[in-house]
Short mmCIF file of C-alpha atoms and ligand atoms in Angstrom, two decimals:
data_model
loop_
_atom_site.label_atom_id
_atom_site.label_comp_id
_atom_site.label_asym_id
_atom_site.label_seq_id
_atom_site.Cartn_x
_atom_site.Cartn_y
_atom_site.Cartn_z
CA ARG A 1 205.97 -103.75 25.83
CA ALA A 2 205.11 -105.65 22.69
CA LYS A 3 202.30 -104.09 20.75
CA GLU A 4 199.20 -106.13 20.16
CA ILE A 5 197.99 -106.37 16.61
CA GLY A 6 196.51 -103.11 15.42
CA ASN A 7 196.60 -101.55 18.85
CA SER A 8 198.73 -99.17 20.71
CA TYR A 9 197.74 -98.49 24.25
CA VAL A 10 197.35 -95.18 25.98
CA SER A 11 197.77 -94.33 29.60
CA TYR A 12 194.64 -93.51 31.42
CA SER A 13 195.15 -91.31 34.51
CA PRO A 14 193.56 -87.85 34.03
CA GLU A 15 196.33 -85.25 33.76
CA ILE A 16 194.78 -82.54 35.87
CA GLY A 17 193.22 -82.20 39.28
CA THR A 18 194.00 -83.30 42.81
CA LEU A 19 194.19 -86.99 43.61
CA PRO A 20 190.60 -87.18 44.95
CA GLU A 21 189.37 -85.36 41.85
CA ARG A 22 191.20 -87.74 39.56
CA ARG A 23 189.81 -90.72 41.46
CA PHE A 24 186.34 -89.29 41.15
CA ILE A 25 186.69 -88.86 37.39
CA MET A 26 188.07 -92.34 36.93
CA GLU A 27 185.32 -93.91 38.98
CA ARG A 28 182.69 -92.06 36.96
CA ASP A 29 184.35 -93.13 33.71
CA LEU A 30 184.52 -96.75 34.80
CA ARG A 31 180.81 -96.75 35.63
CA LEU A 32 180.04 -95.24 32.24
CA ALA A 33 182.30 -97.77 30.57
CA LEU A 34 180.25 -100.58 32.07
CA GLU A 35 176.96 -99.01 31.00
CA ARG A 36 178.19 -98.27 27.50
CA GLU A 37 179.87 -101.65 27.16
CA GLU A 38 183.30 -100.26 26.36
CA PHE A 39 185.14 -103.31 27.71
CA GLU A 40 186.35 -106.09 25.48
CA LEU A 41 187.97 -109.46 26.06
CA TYR A 42 191.21 -110.39 24.34
CA PHE A 43 192.33 -114.00 24.17
CA GLN A 44 195.81 -115.43 24.60
CA PRO A 45 196.40 -119.04 23.53
CA GLN A 46 197.48 -121.71 25.99
CA ILE A 47 199.42 -124.60 24.49
CA ASP A 48 200.01 -128.15 25.72
CA LEU A 49 203.81 -128.34 25.85
CA GLN A 50 204.16 -132.01 25.11
CA THR A 51 201.70 -132.25 22.20
CA GLY A 52 201.89 -128.66 20.93
CA THR A 53 198.10 -128.40 20.69
CA LEU A 54 195.94 -125.46 21.64
CA VAL A 55 194.11 -126.37 24.85
CA GLY A 56 192.75 -123.09 26.08
CA ALA A 57 192.93 -119.33 26.23
CA GLU A 58 193.13 -116.69 28.93
CA ALA A 59 190.57 -113.89 28.69
CA LEU A 60 192.20 -110.50 29.35
CA ILE A 61 190.15 -107.34 29.63
CA ARG A 62 190.77 -104.17 27.60
CA TRP A 63 188.96 -100.86 27.71
CA ARG A 64 188.17 -99.00 24.55
CA HIS A 65 187.82 -95.48 25.90
CA PRO A 66 185.70 -93.34 23.52
CA GLU A 67 188.19 -90.44 23.50
CA LYS A 68 191.50 -91.81 24.67
CA GLY A 69 191.64 -95.18 22.90
CA TRP A 70 192.69 -98.61 24.13
CA ILE A 71 193.62 -98.91 27.76
CA LEU A 72 195.35 -101.88 29.43
CA PRO A 73 194.02 -103.40 32.67
CA GLU A 74 196.96 -102.23 34.77
CA GLN A 75 195.62 -98.69 34.23
CA PHE A 76 192.15 -99.32 35.61
CA ILE A 77 191.89 -102.66 37.46
CA PRO A 78 193.54 -101.25 40.63
CA MET A 79 190.99 -98.41 40.68
CA ALA A 80 188.18 -100.86 39.95
CA GLU A 81 189.34 -102.91 42.91
CA SER A 82 189.61 -100.02 45.34
CA THR A 83 186.16 -98.67 44.42
CA GLY A 84 184.48 -102.07 44.38
CA LEU A 85 183.57 -101.63 40.71
CA ILE A 86 185.59 -104.79 40.03
CA VAL A 87 182.52 -106.72 41.21
CA PRO A 88 180.23 -105.65 38.33
CA ILE A 89 183.18 -105.50 35.91
CA GLY A 90 184.22 -109.00 36.95
CA ALA A 91 180.63 -110.19 36.50
CA TRP A 92 180.69 -108.68 33.00
CA VAL A 93 183.92 -110.61 32.27
CA ILE A 94 182.33 -113.89 33.36
CA ARG A 95 179.23 -113.30 31.21
CA ALA A 96 181.31 -112.19 28.22
CA ALA A 97 183.47 -115.32 28.57
CA CYS A 98 180.38 -117.57 28.60
CA ASN A 99 178.99 -115.71 25.59
CA GLN A 100 182.28 -116.28 23.77
CA ILE A 101 182.37 -119.99 24.57
CA LYS A 102 178.84 -120.26 23.18
CA LEU A 103 179.74 -118.31 20.02
CA TRP A 104 182.82 -120.48 19.41
CA LYS A 105 180.65 -123.58 19.84
CA ASP A 106 177.99 -122.22 17.47
CA THR A 107 180.57 -121.56 14.75
CA GLY A 108 181.86 -125.12 14.99
CA PHE A 109 185.19 -124.12 16.51
CA ASP A 110 186.81 -127.07 18.40
CA PRO A 111 186.00 -126.43 22.03
CA ILE A 112 188.77 -125.06 24.25
CA ARG A 113 188.68 -123.86 27.83
CA LEU A 114 188.52 -120.18 28.57
CA THR A 115 190.16 -118.86 31.73
CA VAL A 116 188.95 -115.73 33.50
CA ASN A 117 190.78 -113.71 36.15
CA VAL A 118 188.89 -113.23 39.39
CA SER A 119 189.96 -110.72 42.02
CA VAL A 120 189.69 -110.92 45.78
CA LYS A 121 186.78 -108.45 46.02
CA GLN A 122 184.65 -110.78 43.94
CA PHE A 123 185.10 -113.43 46.61
CA GLU A 124 184.36 -111.05 49.43
CA ARG A 125 181.19 -109.48 48.16
CA GLY A 126 180.59 -110.75 44.70
CA ARG A 127 178.21 -113.69 45.13
CA LEU A 128 180.70 -115.40 42.91
CA THR A 129 179.09 -118.81 42.61
CA GLU A 130 175.74 -117.31 41.64
CA THR A 131 177.41 -115.10 39.03
CA PHE A 132 179.17 -118.08 37.46
CA GLU A 133 176.11 -120.31 37.65
CA SER A 134 173.67 -117.82 36.14
CA SER A 135 176.09 -117.00 33.30
CA LEU A 136 176.60 -120.68 32.48
CA ILE A 137 172.83 -121.15 32.40
CA GLU A 138 172.17 -117.98 30.40
CA TYR A 139 174.51 -119.07 27.61
CA GLY A 140 173.98 -122.82 27.95
CA VAL A 141 177.68 -123.41 28.61
CA ASP A 142 179.21 -126.48 30.25
CA GLY A 143 181.26 -125.36 33.27
CA ARG A 144 184.15 -127.59 32.22
CA PHE A 145 184.96 -125.08 29.49
CA LEU A 146 185.36 -122.26 31.97
CA GLU A 147 188.32 -121.87 34.33
CA MET A 148 189.18 -119.34 36.97
CA GLU A 149 192.54 -117.80 37.92
CA VAL A 150 193.11 -116.30 41.35
CA THR A 151 196.32 -115.17 43.01
CA GLU A 152 197.60 -117.16 45.94
CA SER A 153 197.05 -114.32 48.43
CA VAL A 154 193.30 -114.63 47.83
CA LEU A 155 193.32 -118.23 48.86
CA LEU A 156 195.34 -117.79 51.99
CA LYS A 157 193.54 -114.73 53.32
CA HIS A 158 190.01 -115.97 53.06
CA SER A 159 188.61 -118.94 54.86
CA LEU A 160 185.54 -118.67 52.66
CA THR A 161 187.43 -119.52 49.54
CA ALA A 162 187.72 -123.28 50.06
CA ASP A 163 183.92 -123.49 50.08
CA ASN A 164 183.73 -121.17 47.09
CA LEU A 165 186.15 -123.32 45.12
CA ARG A 166 184.22 -126.46 45.97
CA ASP A 167 180.95 -124.84 44.83
CA LEU A 168 182.57 -123.81 41.55
CA LEU A 169 184.03 -127.27 41.07
CA ARG A 170 180.51 -128.66 41.35
CA LEU A 171 179.67 -126.45 38.35
CA GLY A 172 182.68 -127.92 36.53
CA ILE A 173 184.83 -124.80 36.97
CA ARG A 174 188.45 -125.49 37.94
CA THR A 175 190.82 -123.06 39.64
CA SER A 176 194.40 -122.12 38.82
CA ILE A 177 196.73 -120.17 41.08
CA ASP A 178 197.95 -117.13 39.16
CA ASP A 179 201.44 -115.65 39.53
CA PHE A 180 202.55 -118.68 41.52
CA GLY A 181 205.85 -118.27 43.32
CA THR A 182 205.48 -114.56 44.03
CA GLY A 183 203.52 -115.04 47.26
CA TYR A 184 204.37 -116.96 50.37
CA SER A 185 202.14 -119.99 50.20
CA SER A 186 203.54 -123.46 50.53
CA LEU A 187 202.47 -126.11 48.11
CA SER A 188 201.19 -128.20 50.99
CA SER A 189 198.83 -125.44 52.17
CA LEU A 190 197.51 -125.03 48.62
CA LYS A 191 196.91 -128.75 48.46
CA LYS A 192 194.29 -128.41 51.18
CA LEU A 193 192.25 -126.36 48.73
CA PRO A 194 190.53 -127.76 45.66
CA VAL A 195 193.06 -126.20 43.30
CA TYR A 196 193.77 -127.74 39.91
CA LYS A 197 196.70 -125.93 38.40
CA LEU A 198 199.62 -123.60 39.23
CA LYS A 199 200.56 -120.80 36.89
CA ILE A 200 204.28 -120.18 37.22
CA ASP A 201 204.87 -116.44 37.27
CA ARG A 202 206.65 -114.63 34.45
CA SER A 203 209.38 -113.49 36.88
CA PHE A 204 210.58 -117.14 36.93
CA VAL A 205 210.15 -117.71 33.21
CA THR A 206 212.03 -114.64 31.95
CA PRO A 207 215.44 -115.49 33.53
CA LEU A 208 215.16 -119.27 32.96
CA GLN A 209 217.96 -119.42 30.42
CA GLU A 210 220.51 -117.25 32.21
CA ASP A 211 219.90 -118.10 35.84
CA PRO A 212 220.60 -121.67 37.08
CA ASP A 213 219.08 -120.90 40.50
CA ILE A 214 215.80 -119.86 38.91
CA ARG A 215 215.92 -123.00 36.82
CA ALA A 216 216.37 -125.08 39.97
CA ILE A 217 213.42 -123.36 41.69
CA THR A 218 211.22 -123.80 38.64
CA ASN A 219 212.23 -127.44 38.46
CA ALA A 220 211.31 -127.87 42.13
CA ILE A 221 207.91 -126.21 41.64
CA ILE A 222 207.06 -128.43 38.68
CA THR A 223 208.28 -131.60 40.41
CA MET A 224 206.40 -130.89 43.63
CA ALA A 225 203.28 -129.88 41.76
CA ALA A 226 203.34 -133.16 39.86
CA ALA A 227 203.79 -135.10 43.10
CA LEU A 228 200.70 -133.34 44.47
CA ARG A 229 198.79 -134.03 41.22
CA LEU A 230 198.62 -130.36 40.33
CA LYS A 231 199.00 -129.26 36.71
CA THR A 232 201.45 -126.50 35.78
CA ILE A 233 201.32 -123.72 33.22
CA ALA A 234 204.06 -121.16 32.61
CA GLU A 235 203.20 -117.57 31.64
CA GLY A 236 205.28 -115.00 29.80
CA VAL A 237 207.14 -117.46 27.56
CA GLU A 238 208.83 -115.37 24.88
CA THR A 239 211.71 -117.42 23.51
CA GLN A 240 212.46 -120.83 22.05
CA GLU A 241 215.03 -121.35 24.84
CA GLN A 242 212.42 -120.80 27.56
CA PHE A 243 210.06 -123.12 25.70
CA ASP A 244 212.71 -125.87 25.47
CA ILE A 245 213.70 -125.60 29.14
CA LEU A 246 210.07 -125.73 30.33
CA LYS A 247 209.41 -128.72 28.13
CA LYS A 248 212.42 -130.55 29.54
CA LEU A 249 211.33 -129.72 33.09
CA GLY A 250 207.95 -131.33 32.38
CA CYS A 251 205.72 -128.27 32.58
CA ASP A 252 202.25 -129.11 31.22
CA GLU A 253 201.22 -125.94 29.39
CA ILE A 254 202.62 -122.61 28.30
CA GLN A 255 201.37 -119.18 27.35
CA GLY A 256 203.24 -116.14 26.07
CA TYR A 257 204.33 -113.93 23.22
CA TYR A 258 206.38 -116.85 21.87
CA PHE A 259 203.04 -118.09 20.52
CA SER A 260 200.91 -114.98 20.50
CA THR A 261 200.02 -111.78 22.28
CA PRO A 262 196.42 -111.59 23.55
CA LEU A 263 194.17 -111.16 20.49
CA PRO A 264 190.66 -109.87 19.84
CA ASN A 265 188.23 -112.61 18.84
CA LEU A 266 188.56 -112.43 15.04
CA GLU A 267 192.35 -112.36 15.12
CA PHE A 268 192.31 -115.18 17.64
CA LEU A 269 190.17 -117.34 15.32
CA LYS A 270 192.48 -116.50 12.44
CA TRP A 271 195.50 -117.45 14.53
CA VAL A 272 193.90 -120.82 15.28
CA GLN A 273 193.11 -121.39 11.58
CA ASP A 274 196.62 -120.42 10.43
CA ARG A 275 198.18 -122.78 12.94
CA LYS A 276 196.13 -125.69 11.65
CA SER A 277 197.14 -125.24 8.04
P1 C2E B 1 197.98 -111.62 34.52
O1 C2E B 1 196.73 -112.33 34.90
O2 C2E B 1 199.25 -112.10 35.15
O3 C2E B 1 198.03 -111.69 32.95
C1 C2E B 1 199.21 -111.83 32.19
C2 C2E B 1 199.66 -110.51 31.62
O4 C2E B 1 200.91 -110.72 30.95
C3 C2E B 1 198.73 -109.95 30.55
O5 C2E B 1 198.80 -108.54 30.64
C4 C2E B 1 199.37 -110.43 29.25
O6 C2E B 1 199.06 -109.62 28.14
C5 C2E B 1 200.82 -110.32 29.60
N1 C2E B 1 201.64 -111.27 28.83
C6 C2E B 1 201.25 -112.41 28.25
N2 C2E B 1 202.28 -113.03 27.63
C7 C2E B 1 203.37 -112.26 27.85
C8 C2E B 1 204.76 -112.37 27.46
O7 C2E B 1 205.18 -113.32 26.80
N3 C2E B 1 205.58 -111.37 27.86
C9 C2E B 1 205.15 -110.32 28.59
N4 C2E B 1 206.02 -109.39 28.91
N5 C2E B 1 203.85 -110.18 28.98
C10 C2E B 1 202.97 -111.14 28.61
P2 C2E B 1 197.47 -107.67 30.63
O8 C2E B 1 196.49 -108.23 29.66
O9 C2E B 1 197.91 -106.25 30.48
O10 C2E B 1 196.89 -107.89 32.07
C11 C2E B 1 197.57 -107.44 33.18
C12 C2E B 1 196.89 -107.90 34.44
O11 C2E B 1 195.60 -107.30 34.57
C13 C2E B 1 196.65 -109.39 34.48
O12 C2E B 1 197.84 -110.04 34.84
C14 C2E B 1 195.57 -109.47 35.53
O13 C2E B 1 196.12 -109.43 36.81
C15 C2E B 1 194.79 -108.20 35.27
N6 C2E B 1 193.59 -108.53 34.48
C16 C2E B 1 193.44 -108.65 33.15
N7 C2E B 1 192.17 -108.96 32.82
C17 C2E B 1 191.48 -109.04 33.99
C18 C2E B 1 190.12 -109.32 34.34
O14 C2E B 1 189.26 -109.60 33.49
N8 C2E B 1 189.80 -109.27 35.67
C19 C2E B 1 190.73 -109.00 36.63
N9 C2E B 1 190.35 -108.99 37.92
N10 C2E B 1 192.01 -108.74 36.35
C20 C2E B 1 192.39 -108.76 35.04
CA1 CA B 2 195.96 -114.31 34.88
CA1 CA B 3 199.61 -114.21 35.76
CA1 CA B 4 202.38 -112.55 36.46
#
């Protein structure tokens, strides 16, 4: 996988012990990580395809482990979800995102939206609306600058979510469906929910150039989304060819290594500056 600037990532699972022992160690480490504030948000630019302007960023969590080094979310988010620690970690992400929006505003950076990933457990027992609301208030942030991404399975499994999404919308927070196309939801069932945008999964974007069937499916998703007044964003865009195809298909926004890997704040600001000049 492409290396992010200055970082190489290590794998996290402890090498020794039985499975329960390893789980125990990881859970303890995750709790400590929260206490010691070892998590950090990286930011990946989101670009308006038609105008080429920066419109937002996705916040992606990383863990700076004191001994091991940088750890990617795939190594610890599943454990955080199964232990329920994703609730406080997710709350930290929301607060850190609000803090960042405030800092960008204070430094005179043109405002962009910041998107956070929210997992199913946060809906189930996270008091999600309160977490968002208190973070917005704490940092004096307008909810329109904060977005939320959830996977489609979350929306279909939980009857609560429609109400949740409406509450968040009242705060100005819009919802995107992450990894769209990998689940089984129909566009019409999504339309019953207050959803704003579909994020077309990387598994559709990667083969766009070589595979005409994938191109046809992607075309259909974008066309139907537009008919239902849903925005579209494509993730995992790595090549000029993918960019050109998505632009021709009328996709609204894109995100991917073609523009930038996820970056820590200072590199992200530098990236924005360099692009302007
Ligand atoms: P995701 O939400 O689908 O995020 C996109 C992932 O694709 C990110 O991996 C990103 O670095 C990577 N990516 C972006 N552009 C490209 C590209 O052009 N090519 C390729 N090959 N990959 C690209 P990352 O940061 O390792 O995150 C992995 C997953 O971990 C995320 O998938 C998301 O499900 C989860 N995650 C990350 N941060 C959070 C968080 O704060 N909370 C929760 N609940 N989950 C998170
Ligand atoms: Ca995401
Ligand atoms: Ca995704
Ligand atoms: Ca994906």
